Tab-separated table of C-alpha atoms and ligand atoms in Angstrom:
chain	number	residue	atom	x	y	z
Q	1	MET	CA	-20.831	-11.183	-1.988
Q	2	SER	CA	-19.743	-14.537	-3.106
Q	3	SER	CA	-18.979	-17.558	-0.814
Q	4	LYS	CA	-16.641	-19.121	-3.450
Q	5	ASP	CA	-12.867	-19.544	-3.193
Q	6	ILE	CA	-11.052	-16.489	-4.642
Q	7	HIS	CA	-9.666	-18.702	-7.336
Q	8	ASP	CA	-13.025	-19.972	-8.582
Q	9	MET	CA	-14.397	-18.387	-11.739
Q	10	GLN	CA	-17.112	-15.946	-10.721
Q	11	ASP	CA	-18.665	-12.510	-11.388
Q	12	PRO	CA	-16.040	-9.942	-10.159
Q	13	ARG	CA	-18.867	-7.432	-9.424
Q	14	HIS	CA	-19.982	-9.676	-6.525
Q	15	GLN	CA	-16.813	-11.472	-5.594
Q	16	PHE	CA	-16.209	-9.261	-2.536
Q	17	TYR	CA	-18.413	-6.905	-0.469
Q	18	ASP	CA	-20.622	-4.980	-2.923
Q	19	GLY	CA	-22.992	-3.114	-0.709
Q	20	LYS	CA	-23.067	0.330	0.794
Q	21	TYR	CA	-20.679	1.204	3.604
Q	22	GLU	CA	-21.845	2.738	6.946
Q	23	LYS	CA	-20.451	6.052	7.899
Q	24	GLN	CA	-17.651	5.572	10.344
Q	25	GLN	CA	-14.865	7.732	11.515
Q	26	GLN	CA	-11.581	6.943	13.358
Q	27	GLU	CA	-8.673	9.196	14.101
Q	28	ALA	CA	-5.809	8.730	11.724
Q	29	PRO	CA	-4.039	6.279	11.164
Q	30	GLY	CA	-6.846	4.207	12.464
Q	31	LEU	CA	-7.115	0.374	12.989
Q	32	GLN	CA	-8.295	-2.172	10.382
Q	33	SER	CA	-9.675	-4.326	13.192
Q	34	ASP	CA	-12.213	-1.516	14.144
Q	35	MET	CA	-13.643	-1.078	10.672
Q	36	ALA	CA	-17.067	-2.414	9.579
Q	37	PRO	CA	-16.875	-4.467	7.449
Q	38	VAL	CA	-13.241	-5.384	8.231
Q	39	PRO	CA	-11.225	-5.138	4.978
Q	40	ASP	CA	-10.037	-8.399	3.419
Q	41	SER	CA	-6.267	-8.368	3.121
Q	42	GLY	CA	-6.138	-12.143	2.220
Q	43	GLU	CA	-5.809	-13.285	5.818
Q	44	LYS	CA	-7.939	-16.322	5.037
Q	45	SER	CA	-7.849	-16.453	1.197
Q	46	TYR	CA	-4.360	-15.784	-0.197
Q	47	LYS	CA	-2.514	-18.982	-1.211
Q	48	GLY	CA	1.195	-18.849	-1.982
Q	49	CYS	CA	3.289	-21.103	-4.085
Q	50	ASN	CA	6.884	-20.294	-3.239
Q	51	ARG	CA	7.363	-17.561	-5.856
Q	52	LEU	CA	9.546	-15.473	-3.359
Q	53	ALA	CA	11.333	-18.298	-1.632
Q	54	GLY	CA	14.168	-16.982	0.566
Q	55	ARG	CA	13.496	-13.298	-0.259
Q	56	LYS	CA	13.564	-10.535	2.318
Q	57	ALA	CA	10.977	-7.840	2.030
Q	58	LEU	CA	10.366	-4.445	3.601
Q	59	VAL	CA	6.665	-3.375	3.624
Q	60	THR	CA	5.795	0.105	4.812
Q	61	GLY	CA	2.167	0.660	5.781
Q	62	GLY	CA	2.228	-3.072	6.329
Q	63	ASP	CA	-0.070	-3.234	9.325
Q	64	SER	CA	-3.278	-2.671	7.330
Q	65	GLY	CA	-5.022	-2.295	4.039
Q	66	ILE	CA	-2.947	-2.772	0.875
Q	67	GLY	CA	0.415	-3.110	2.730
Q	68	ARG	CA	-0.974	-5.802	4.902
Q	69	ALA	CA	-2.163	-7.651	1.761
Q	70	ALA	CA	1.287	-7.427	0.311
Q	71	ALA	CA	2.972	-8.634	3.589
Q	72	ILE	CA	0.692	-11.628	3.966
Q	73	ALA	CA	1.135	-12.617	0.360
Q	74	TYR	CA	4.997	-12.197	0.495
Q	75	ALA	CA	5.149	-14.501	3.571
Q	76	ARG	CA	2.970	-17.020	1.968
Q	77	GLU	CA	5.310	-17.008	-1.126
Q	78	GLY	CA	8.217	-17.720	1.169
Q	79	ALA	CA	9.679	-14.293	1.999
Q	80	ASP	CA	10.717	-12.892	5.429
Q	81	ILE	CA	9.211	-9.590	6.270
Q	82	ALA	CA	10.283	-6.246	7.937
Q	83	LEU	CA	7.070	-4.360	8.704
Q	84	ASN	CA	6.814	-0.522	9.120
Q	85	TYR	CA	3.801	1.246	10.494
Q	86	LEU	CA	3.084	3.918	13.070
Q	87	PRO	CA	3.264	3.006	16.785
Q	88	GLU	CA	-0.585	3.570	17.252
Q	89	GLU	CA	-1.115	0.704	14.804
Q	90	GLN	CA	0.748	-1.863	17.045
Q	91	SER	CA	-2.284	-4.181	17.404
Q	92	ASP	CA	-2.883	-4.344	13.624
Q	93	ALA	CA	0.858	-4.994	13.077
Q	94	GLU	CA	0.742	-7.837	15.684
Q	95	GLU	CA	-2.141	-9.512	13.734
Q	96	VAL	CA	0.097	-9.452	10.635
Q	97	ALA	CA	3.030	-10.840	12.697
Q	98	ARG	CA	0.984	-13.777	13.767
Q	99	LEU	CA	-0.139	-14.553	10.193
Q	100	VAL	CA	3.489	-14.408	8.932
Q	101	GLU	CA	4.821	-16.489	11.727
Q	102	ALA	CA	2.032	-19.033	10.973
Q	103	GLU	CA	3.779	-19.506	7.613
Q	104	GLY	CA	7.053	-20.258	9.328
Q	105	ARG	CA	8.588	-17.016	8.132
Q	106	ASN	CA	10.507	-14.401	10.077
Q	107	ILE	CA	8.947	-11.025	10.744
Q	108	VAL	CA	10.496	-7.927	12.340
Q	109	LEU	CA	8.269	-5.078	13.538
Q	110	LEU	CA	9.863	-1.708	12.955
Q	111	PRO	CA	7.326	0.979	13.946
Q	112	GLY	CA	8.139	4.630	13.355
Q	113	ASP	CA	7.260	7.826	11.457
Q	114	LEU	CA	8.393	8.007	7.793
Q	115	SER	CA	8.117	11.761	7.759
Q	116	ASP	CA	11.424	11.773	9.692
Q	117	GLU	CA	14.552	11.288	7.553
Q	118	GLU	CA	16.547	9.949	10.451
Q	119	PHE	CA	13.906	7.349	11.078
Q	120	CYS	CA	13.937	6.368	7.378
Q	121	LYS	CA	17.741	5.830	7.475
Q	122	ASN	CA	17.382	3.773	10.762
Q	123	LEU	CA	14.484	1.751	9.309
Q	124	ILE	CA	16.709	0.535	6.406
Q	125	HIS	CA	19.646	-0.086	8.822
Q	126	ASP	CA	17.467	-2.078	11.146
Q	127	ALA	CA	15.720	-4.111	8.391
Q	128	LEU	CA	19.067	-5.004	6.695
Q	129	GLU	CA	20.560	-6.066	9.994
Q	130	LYS	CA	17.616	-8.026	11.388
Q	131	LEU	CA	16.660	-9.750	8.120
Q	132	GLY	CA	20.261	-10.086	6.888
Q	133	GLY	CA	19.596	-8.138	3.696
Q	134	LEU	CA	16.713	-6.794	1.575
Q	135	ASP	CA	15.488	-7.837	-1.920
Q	136	ILE	CA	12.020	-6.317	-2.025
Q	137	LEU	CA	10.739	-2.916	-0.977
Q	138	ALA	CA	7.007	-2.465	-1.069
Q	139	LEU	CA	6.613	1.199	-0.163
Q	140	VAL	CA	2.943	1.404	0.534
Q	141	ALA	CA	2.502	3.877	3.374
Q	142	GLY	CA	0.556	6.943	2.590
Q	143	LYS	CA	-1.255	9.983	4.073
Q	144	GLN	CA	-4.516	11.312	2.620
Q	145	VAL	CA	-6.730	14.025	4.130
Q	146	ALA	CA	-9.755	15.066	2.106
Q	147	THR	CA	-10.190	18.783	2.303
Q	148	GLU	CA	-12.937	20.577	0.416
Q	149	ASP	CA	-11.251	24.022	0.063
Q	150	ILE	CA	-7.596	24.627	-0.751
Q	151	GLN	CA	-7.751	27.531	1.781
Q	152	ASP	CA	-8.078	24.831	4.452
Q	153	ILE	CA	-5.033	22.914	3.482
Q	154	THR	CA	-2.590	24.006	6.266
Q	155	THR	CA	1.063	24.143	5.509
Q	156	GLU	CA	1.482	21.519	8.208
Q	157	GLN	CA	-0.870	19.153	6.335
Q	158	LEU	CA	0.716	19.980	3.067
Q	159	VAL	CA	4.336	19.370	4.302
Q	160	LYS	CA	3.411	16.171	6.176
Q	161	THR	CA	1.614	14.700	3.200
Q	162	PHE	CA	4.606	15.255	0.929
Q	163	GLU	CA	7.043	14.069	3.582
Q	164	VAL	CA	5.169	10.721	4.066
Q	165	ASN	CA	4.146	10.123	0.474
Q	166	VAL	CA	7.205	11.431	-1.417
Q	167	PHE	CA	10.131	12.484	0.677
Q	168	SER	CA	10.290	9.228	2.482
Q	169	LEU	CA	10.770	7.434	-0.867
Q	170	PHE	CA	13.911	9.540	-1.528
Q	171	TRP	CA	15.241	8.891	1.969
Q	172	ILE	CA	14.558	5.130	1.834
Q	173	ALA	CA	15.917	4.680	-1.686
Q	174	LYS	CA	19.096	6.563	-0.796
Q	175	ALA	CA	19.692	4.473	2.172
Q	176	VAL	CA	18.816	1.058	0.715
Q	177	LEU	CA	20.367	1.274	-2.847
Q	178	PRO	CA	23.941	0.621	-1.895
Q	179	HIS	CA	22.694	-2.688	-0.311
Q	180	LEU	CA	20.518	-4.009	-3.074
Q	181	LYS	CA	21.603	-6.822	-5.415
Q	182	PRO	CA	20.621	-7.428	-9.015
Q	183	GLY	CA	17.181	-8.884	-9.010
Q	184	ALA	CA	15.823	-6.595	-6.267
Q	185	SER	CA	12.482	-4.997	-6.873
Q	186	ILE	CA	11.113	-1.701	-5.510
Q	187	ILE	CA	7.309	-1.058	-5.673
Q	188	THR	CA	5.857	2.393	-4.931
Q	189	CYS	CA	2.191	3.165	-4.420
Q	190	SER	CA	0.489	5.836	-6.500
Q	191	SER	CA	-3.208	6.283	-7.082
Q	192	ILE	CA	-5.891	6.772	-9.647
Q	193	GLN	CA	-5.727	10.302	-8.089
Q	194	ALA	CA	-2.519	10.976	-10.071
Q	195	TYR	CA	-4.538	10.645	-13.303
Q	196	GLN	CA	-8.052	11.733	-12.319
Q	197	PRO	CA	-7.455	13.958	-9.342
Q	198	GLY	CA	-10.452	14.741	-7.190
Q	199	LYS	CA	-11.316	18.254	-6.162
Q	200	ASN	CA	-11.076	17.374	-2.522
Q	201	LEU	CA	-7.633	15.763	-2.694
Q	202	ILE	CA	-5.346	18.442	-4.242
Q	203	ASP	CA	-2.341	17.878	-1.943
Q	204	TYR	CA	-2.653	14.068	-1.903
Q	205	ALA	CA	-3.201	13.893	-5.630
Q	206	SER	CA	-0.112	16.048	-6.283
Q	207	THR	CA	2.028	13.593	-4.147
Q	208	LYS	CA	0.674	10.591	-6.068
Q	209	ALA	CA	1.668	12.141	-9.390
Q	210	ALA	CA	5.093	13.006	-7.978
Q	211	ILE	CA	5.457	9.263	-7.031
Q	212	ILE	CA	5.109	8.240	-10.591
Q	213	ALA	CA	7.800	10.608	-11.838
Q	214	PHE	CA	10.030	9.561	-9.025
Q	215	SER	CA	9.609	5.914	-9.744
Q	216	ARG	CA	10.181	6.124	-13.459
Q	217	ALA	CA	13.246	8.259	-13.131
Q	218	LEU	CA	14.656	5.958	-10.429
Q	219	ALA	CA	13.892	2.946	-12.544
Q	220	LYS	CA	16.012	4.340	-15.410
Q	221	GLN	CA	18.848	5.235	-12.948
Q	222	VAL	CA	19.046	1.746	-11.229
Q	223	ALA	CA	18.350	-0.438	-14.349
Q	224	SER	CA	22.096	-0.608	-14.849
Q	225	LYS	CA	22.390	-2.187	-11.511
Q	226	GLY	CA	19.709	-4.947	-12.336
Q	227	ILE	CA	17.182	-3.372	-9.992
Q	228	ARG	CA	13.642	-2.691	-11.188
Q	229	VAL	CA	11.116	-0.099	-9.922
Q	230	ASN	CA	7.418	-0.217	-10.580
Q	231	VAL	CA	4.327	1.566	-9.398
Q	232	VAL	CA	0.924	0.270	-8.299
Q	233	ALA	CA	-1.891	2.726	-8.734
Q	234	PRO	CA	-5.097	1.678	-6.901
Q	235	GLY	CA	-8.562	2.934	-7.425
Q	236	PRO	CA	-11.018	2.949	-4.458
Q	237	VAL	CA	-10.053	0.171	-1.981
Q	238	TRP	CA	-11.682	-0.391	1.419
Q	239	THR	CA	-9.011	0.431	3.919
Q	240	PRO	CA	-8.429	2.448	7.110
Q	241	LEU	CA	-7.193	5.384	4.994
Q	242	GLN	CA	-10.764	6.036	3.908
Q	243	VAL	CA	-12.354	6.087	7.286
Q	244	THR	CA	-9.654	8.310	8.983
Q	245	GLY	CA	-10.310	11.458	6.921
Q	246	GLY	CA	-9.240	10.183	3.506
Q	247	GLN	CA	-12.848	10.529	2.247
Q	248	LEU	CA	-15.446	13.029	3.311
Q	249	GLN	CA	-17.952	11.162	5.578
Q	250	GLU	CA	-20.923	11.842	3.105
Q	251	HIS	CA	-18.885	9.911	0.379
Q	252	LEU	CA	-18.376	6.810	2.414
Q	253	PRO	CA	-21.625	5.003	1.867
Q	254	GLU	CA	-21.188	5.066	-2.021
Q	255	PHE	CA	-17.458	4.487	-1.806
Q	256	GLY	CA	-16.329	2.682	-4.970
Q	257	GLN	CA	-19.746	2.313	-6.470
Q	258	LYS	CA	-19.041	4.627	-9.431
Q	259	THR	CA	-16.328	2.277	-10.805
Q	260	PRO	CA	-17.539	0.163	-13.800
Q	261	LEU	CA	-17.471	-2.860	-11.514
Q	262	GLU	CA	-19.792	-0.956	-9.139
Q	263	ARG	CA	-17.930	-1.634	-5.925
Q	264	ALA	CA	-14.816	-0.695	-4.011
Q	265	GLY	CA	-11.900	-3.152	-4.109
Q	266	GLN	CA	-10.532	-5.147	-1.222
Q	267	PRO	CA	-6.822	-5.052	-0.442
Q	268	VAL	CA	-6.398	-8.809	-1.269
Q	269	GLU	CA	-7.359	-7.922	-4.922
Q	270	LEU	CA	-3.870	-6.261	-5.065
Q	271	SER	CA	-1.937	-9.221	-3.532
Q	272	GLY	CA	-1.255	-11.034	-6.814
Q	273	LEU	CA	0.177	-7.823	-8.610
Q	274	TYR	CA	2.416	-7.123	-5.565
Q	275	VAL	CA	3.771	-10.632	-5.752
Q	276	PHE	CA	4.230	-10.501	-9.510
Q	277	LEU	CA	6.112	-7.210	-9.372
Q	278	ALA	CA	8.404	-8.421	-6.546
Q	279	SER	CA	9.060	-11.764	-8.299
Q	280	GLN	CA	11.319	-12.769	-11.060
Q	281	GLU	CA	8.180	-13.362	-13.209
Q	282	SER	CA	8.133	-9.644	-14.000
Q	283	SER	CA	11.787	-9.566	-15.063
Q	284	PHE	CA	11.305	-7.377	-18.104
Q	285	ILE	CA	9.063	-4.953	-16.510
Q	286	THR	CA	10.434	-1.739	-14.950
Q	287	ALA	CA	9.346	2.044	-14.905
Q	288	GLU	CA	5.703	0.948	-15.332
Q	289	VAL	CA	2.548	1.891	-13.563
Q	290	PHE	CA	-0.230	-0.736	-12.962
Q	291	GLY	CA	-3.793	0.278	-12.271
Q	292	VAL	CA	-6.059	-1.779	-10.045
Q	293	THR	CA	-9.129	0.510	-10.314
Q	294	GLY	CA	-12.293	-1.637	-10.996
Q	295	GLY	CA	-12.284	-0.176	-14.585
Q	296	MET	CA	-11.605	3.492	-13.835
Q	297	HIS	CA	-8.394	3.106	-15.886
Q	298	LEU	CA	-5.261	5.304	-15.777
Q	299	ALA	CA	-5.036	8.155	-18.308
D	301	NAD	P1	-4.003	2.066	5.195
D	301	NAD	O1	-4.547	3.116	6.109
D	301	NAD	O2	-4.267	0.661	5.537
D	301	NAD	O3	-2.446	2.208	4.997
D	301	NAD	C1	-1.779	3.458	5.078
D	301	NAD	C2	-0.620	3.232	5.968
D	301	NAD	O4	0.245	4.324	5.878
D	301	NAD	C3	-1.044	3.118	7.450
D	301	NAD	O5	-1.336	1.817	7.868
D	301	NAD	C4	0.207	3.609	8.149
D	301	NAD	O6	1.014	2.581	8.745
D	301	NAD	C5	1.038	4.315	7.128
D	301	NAD	N1	1.446	5.573	7.413
D	301	NAD	C6	0.741	6.784	7.349
D	301	NAD	N2	1.462	7.849	7.845
D	301	NAD	C7	2.604	7.350	8.253
D	301	NAD	C8	3.816	7.904	8.750
D	301	NAD	N3	3.935	9.190	9.035
D	301	NAD	N4	4.868	7.094	9.030
D	301	NAD	C9	4.821	5.751	8.768
D	301	NAD	N5	3.763	5.183	8.235
D	301	NAD	C10	2.584	5.942	7.954
D	301	NAD	O7	-4.645	2.451	3.840
D	301	NAD	P2	-4.374	1.919	2.352
D	301	NAD	O8	-5.453	2.378	1.425
D	301	NAD	O9	-3.978	0.448	2.334
D	301	NAD	O10	-3.069	2.684	1.852
D	301	NAD	C11	-1.904	2.199	1.347
D	301	NAD	C12	-1.468	3.010	0.116
D	301	NAD	O11	-2.504	2.940	-0.949
D	301	NAD	C13	-1.365	4.532	0.346
D	301	NAD	O12	-0.124	4.948	-0.290
D	301	NAD	C14	-2.518	5.138	-0.338
D	301	NAD	O13	-2.218	6.485	-0.791
D	301	NAD	C15	-2.640	4.123	-1.471
D	301	NAD	N6	-4.020	4.148	-2.193
D	301	NAD	C16	-5.045	3.780	-1.499
D	301	NAD	C17	-6.266	3.828	-2.088
D	301	NAD	C18	-7.572	3.330	-1.464
D	301	NAD	O14	-8.613	3.508	-1.993
D	301	NAD	N7	-7.551	2.735	-0.256
D	301	NAD	C19	-6.383	4.306	-3.392
D	301	NAD	C20	-5.211	4.688	-4.065
D	301	NAD	C21	-4.054	4.669	-3.418
D	302	MG	MG1	-2.791	1.042	9.261
């Protein structure tokens, strides 16, 4: 692992942790602070340059992992943040709040369960009221439970995975669209699993494919309002999702090592893309999917 600044030219294979991971298990949704090594969401390294000055962003799953990286980067680019996460993740969310406030930006903490339609409506209502509007939605929250045999995917797990990963996007989009202005940007989170579905992730991979269809169709519907919708599709990234049942324990040590870059990604390696898609720099980009996969590439 390199000791250089993230902006220094260097070998990407060794820029972040490139060793094996120890087996570790937490109950979902888990805490980033309890992981070893602790994922890098850009807490110390992400530098902003005012690319989102004055914007107001809702980030779901913003307490940890990729959502945390987006929230930190948005704040350092000048945005105020509404952060959604589950109540059990309060301590991770408070760490994010301290980092956002250190940038002189506002943050409102809005914990709650996205599998509940009423909560999704209230989330948008509260974010709009407390931030005074919304310009960016980074919808990052997701549920992933590795299950070896389809016979063991309970209807409860199946429904919950679709509610969190797919239905919440419908509920949030319906609630927020009447309030978005031209220039607003919605960013959803799919996965390499939509393109190369693993045999242990049938339910999860199905939701991640659905997210792409949802996002592209919505992008076409709202283009006439000047609103853009794009998708980020990560490959293996070291986050709580993986140590809370997202991967089988026996797969954790080698996590990410089969990518061409021979390591898992860190959440901060998605920060720049989340900022780009939220900002006006991506003004001609909508209905697209962006892979951040260490070389596993989408389709
Ligand atoms: P993470 O555990 O840090 O983030 C997932 C978040 O989802 C949690 O922090 C939690 O706040 C939220 N969440 C889960 N269930 C919820 C519910 N019912 N209500 C509200 N929030 C809920 O892990 P991450 O890897 O950063 O995950 C972020 C996104 O990235 C997910 O959509 C995931 O599918 C996607 N993704 C991750 C990887 C990877 O390798 N880590 C790869 C591809 C896609
Ligand atoms: Mg979390």
